[in-house]
Amino acid sequence: PFNNPLSSFSYGMLGSRRSRSLVVVKAEAQSINPEIRKSEDKVVDSVVVTELAKPLTAYCRCWRSGTFPLCDGSHVKHNKASGDNVGPLLLKKQ
Amino acid sequence: PFNNPLSSFSYGMLGSRRSRSLVVVKAEAQSINPEIRKSEDKVVDSVVVTELAKPLTAYCRCWRSGTFPLCDGSHVKHNKASGDNVGPLLLKKQ
Ligand code: FES
Ligand code: FES
């Protein structure tokens, strides 16, 4: 049920017998990772920083990257679609 | 409007004149960062890896940490409340 966004909402109707309806939509806690490694209880990644190849490497924090744990720029589309403001963690060798 | 979780849902009623209602709840793209540095267009953080103090440092990817960009363990509460499976990025000095 947790993978279905609708399951996180409850709603009810009152007064429908009198042709009026009040719809109450109540938000509950939302998952932020829709797809990545859902078979794992907790998605944790490790970087041995001495092994970084490039001067700058971007790591994803939006859970939308096709190259997770690396950032592939998908945060831009996510931010536009949702109004969010998330971005990557940049690892710099110096 | 993007900060209000209800704004991300649309719903409608049909057939109320006959004392029946069909409620359609449609999920749209959801923000994953409810609170952190919302005045910034995009929250990007940089780590100069040569300056890491400890052998292991955990960086938050759940957007719920009180010490963001560091992880403070808040992903545990978030995962329990939402059914999610997110966790930090671990930076290891060796
Ligand atoms: S793709 Fe996720 S932060 Fe860039
Ligand atoms: S507090 Fe956010 S990943 Fe740990």
Coordinates of C-alpha atoms and ligand atoms in Angstrom, one line a residue:
Chain A
P1 CA 0.0 0.0 0.0
F2 CA 2.9 2.4 0.6
N3 CA 3.8 2.5 -3.1
N4 CA 0.4 3.8 -4.0
P5 CA 0.3 7.6 -3.5
L6 CA -3.5 7.5 -3.1
S7 CA -3.1 5.2 0.0
S8 CA -1.5 8.1 1.8
F9 CA -4.7 10.2 1.7
S10 CA -8.0 9.7 3.4
Y11 CA -11.1 11.5 2.3
G12 CA -14.7 11.5 3.3
M13 CA -18.0 13.0 2.3
L14 CA -20.6 14.6 4.6
G15 CA -24.1 15.8 3.8
S16 CA -24.6 14.0 0.5
R17 CA -28.2 13.2 1.4
R18 CA -29.0 16.9 1.0
S19 CA -27.2 17.2 -2.4
R20 CA -24.3 18.9 -0.7
S21 CA -20.9 17.4 -0.2
L22 CA -18.0 18.4 1.9
V23 CA -14.9 16.6 0.9
V24 CA -12.1 16.4 3.5
V25 CA -8.7 15.4 2.2
K26 CA -6.1 14.8 4.8
A27 CA -2.4 14.5 4.0
E28 CA -0.4 11.8 5.8
A29 CA 3.4 11.2 5.6
Q30 CA 4.6 10.8 2.0
S31 CA 7.3 8.6 0.6
I32 CA 10.0 10.5 -1.2
N33 CA 11.5 7.6 -3.1
P34 CA 9.0 6.2 -5.6
E35 CA 11.3 3.7 -7.4
I36 CA 14.9 3.3 -6.4
R37 CA 15.9 -0.1 -4.9
K38 CA 12.6 -0.7 -3.2
S39 CA 13.6 -4.2 -2.3
E40 CA 16.1 -2.7 0.2
D41 CA 14.8 -1.8 3.7
K42 CA 17.0 1.3 3.7
V43 CA 19.0 2.7 0.7
V44 CA 22.4 3.6 2.0
D45 CA 25.4 4.2 -0.2
S46 CA 29.1 4.6 0.6
V47 CA 31.8 6.6 -1.1
V48 CA 35.4 6.1 -0.3
V49 CA 36.5 9.7 -1.0
T50 CA 40.1 8.8 -1.8
E51 CA 38.7 6.8 -4.8
L52 CA 36.8 9.7 -6.4
A53 CA 38.0 9.9 -10.0
K54 CA 37.0 13.4 -10.9
P55 CA 37.6 16.8 -9.3
L56 CA 33.8 17.2 -8.9
T57 CA 31.2 14.4 -8.5
A58 CA 27.5 15.1 -7.9
Y59 CA 25.4 12.7 -5.7
C60 CA 21.6 12.6 -6.0
R61 CA 19.3 13.7 -3.2
C62 CA 16.1 13.9 -5.2
W63 CA 15.6 10.1 -5.6
R64 CA 14.8 10.6 -9.3
S65 CA 18.2 10.0 -10.9
G66 CA 18.6 7.3 -13.5
T67 CA 22.2 6.9 -12.3
F68 CA 21.5 6.8 -8.6
P69 CA 23.4 7.3 -6.3
L70 CA 24.9 9.8 -8.8
C71 CA 23.0 12.8 -9.9
D72 CA 22.0 12.9 -13.6
G73 CA 20.2 16.2 -13.5
S74 CA 16.7 14.7 -13.0
H75 CA 16.2 17.1 -10.0
V76 CA 15.5 19.8 -12.5
K77 CA 12.4 18.0 -13.9
H78 CA 11.3 17.0 -10.4
N79 CA 11.6 20.6 -9.1
K80 CA 9.6 22.0 -12.1
A81 CA 6.8 19.4 -11.8
S82 CA 6.4 19.7 -8.0
G83 CA 7.6 23.2 -7.1
D84 CA 10.4 21.7 -5.0
N85 CA 13.9 23.1 -4.5
V86 CA 16.1 20.0 -4.1
G87 CA 19.6 19.5 -5.5
P88 CA 22.6 17.3 -5.3
L89 CA 25.5 17.0 -2.9
L90 CA 28.7 17.9 -4.6
L91 CA 31.9 16.1 -3.7
K92 CA 35.1 18.1 -4.5
K93 CA 38.5 16.7 -4.4
Q94 CA 40.0 20.1 -3.5
Chain B
P1 CA 0.6 26.9 -3.3
F2 CA 3.5 24.4 -3.7
N3 CA 4.1 24.3 0.0
N4 CA 0.5 23.1 0.7
P5 CA 0.3 19.3 0.3
L6 CA -3.4 19.6 -0.5
S7 CA -2.6 21.8 -3.5
S8 CA -1.0 18.8 -5.2
F9 CA -4.3 16.9 -5.4
S10 CA -7.3 17.6 -7.5
Y11 CA -10.7 16.0 -6.7
G12 CA -14.1 16.1 -8.2
M13 CA -17.6 14.9 -7.5
L14 CA -20.1 13.5 -10.1
G15 CA -23.7 12.4 -9.7
S16 CA -24.4 14.2 -6.5
R17 CA -27.9 15.1 -7.7
R18 CA -28.9 11.5 -7.3
S19 CA -27.4 11.2 -3.8
R20 CA -24.4 9.3 -5.1
S21 CA -20.9 10.7 -5.3
L22 CA -17.9 9.5 -7.1
V23 CA -14.8 11.1 -5.7
V24 CA -11.8 11.2 -8.0
V25 CA -8.5 11.9 -6.3
K26 CA -5.6 12.4 -8.7
A27 CA -2.0 12.5 -7.5
E28 CA 0.4 15.1 -9.1
A29 CA 4.1 15.5 -8.5
Q30 CA 5.0 15.9 -4.8
S31 CA 7.6 18.0 -3.2
I32 CA 10.1 15.9 -1.2
N33 CA 11.6 18.8 0.8
P34 CA 8.9 20.3 3.1
E35 CA 11.1 22.7 5.1
I36 CA 14.8 23.0 4.3
R37 CA 16.1 26.3 3.0
K38 CA 12.9 27.1 1.0
S39 CA 14.2 30.6 0.2
E40 CA 16.8 29.0 -2.1
D41 CA 15.8 28.0 -5.7
K42 CA 17.9 24.8 -5.5
V43 CA 19.5 23.4 -2.4
V44 CA 23.0 22.3 -3.4
D45 CA 25.8 21.6 -0.9
S46 CA 29.5 21.1 -1.4
V47 CA 31.9 19.0 0.5
V48 CA 35.7 19.3 0.0
V49 CA 36.5 15.8 0.8
T50 CA 40.1 16.5 1.9
E51 CA 38.6 18.5 4.7
L52 CA 36.4 15.8 6.2
A53 CA 37.2 15.5 9.9
K54 CA 36.0 12.0 10.7
P55 CA 36.6 8.6 9.2
L56 CA 32.9 8.4 8.4
T57 CA 30.4 11.2 7.8
A58 CA 26.7 10.7 6.9
Y59 CA 25.0 13.1 4.6
C60 CA 21.2 13.4 4.5
R61 CA 19.1 12.4 1.5
C62 CA 15.7 12.4 3.3
W63 CA 15.3 16.2 3.7
R64 CA 14.2 15.7 7.3
S65 CA 17.5 16.2 9.2
G66 CA 17.7 18.9 11.8
T67 CA 21.4 19.2 10.9
F68 CA 21.1 19.2 7.1
P69 CA 23.2 18.6 5.0
L70 CA 24.4 16.1 7.6
C71 CA 22.2 13.1 8.6
D72 CA 20.9 13.1 12.1
G73 CA 19.0 9.9 11.9
S74 CA 15.6 11.5 11.1
H75 CA 15.3 9.2 8.1
V76 CA 14.2 6.4 10.5
K77 CA 11.2 8.4 11.6
H78 CA 10.4 9.4 8.0
N79 CA 10.6 5.8 6.8
K80 CA 8.4 4.5 9.6
A81 CA 5.7 7.2 9.0
S82 CA 5.6 6.9 5.2
G83 CA 6.7 3.4 4.4
D84 CA 9.7 4.8 2.6
N85 CA 13.2 3.2 2.4
V86 CA 15.6 6.2 2.2
G87 CA 18.9 6.6 3.9
P88 CA 22.1 8.7 3.9
L89 CA 25.2 8.9 1.7
L90 CA 28.2 7.8 3.7
L91 CA 31.5 9.5 3.0
K92 CA 34.5 7.4 4.1
K93 CA 38.0 8.7 4.3
Q94 CA 39.4 5.2 3.6
Ligands
FES1 S1 19.3 13.8 -10.2 FE1 18.7 13.7 -8.1 S2 19.7 15.5 -7.2 FE2 20.2 15.5 -9.3
FES2 S1 18.5 12.3 8.5 FE1 18.1 12.4 6.3 S2 19.1 10.6 5.6 FE2 19.5 10.5 7.7

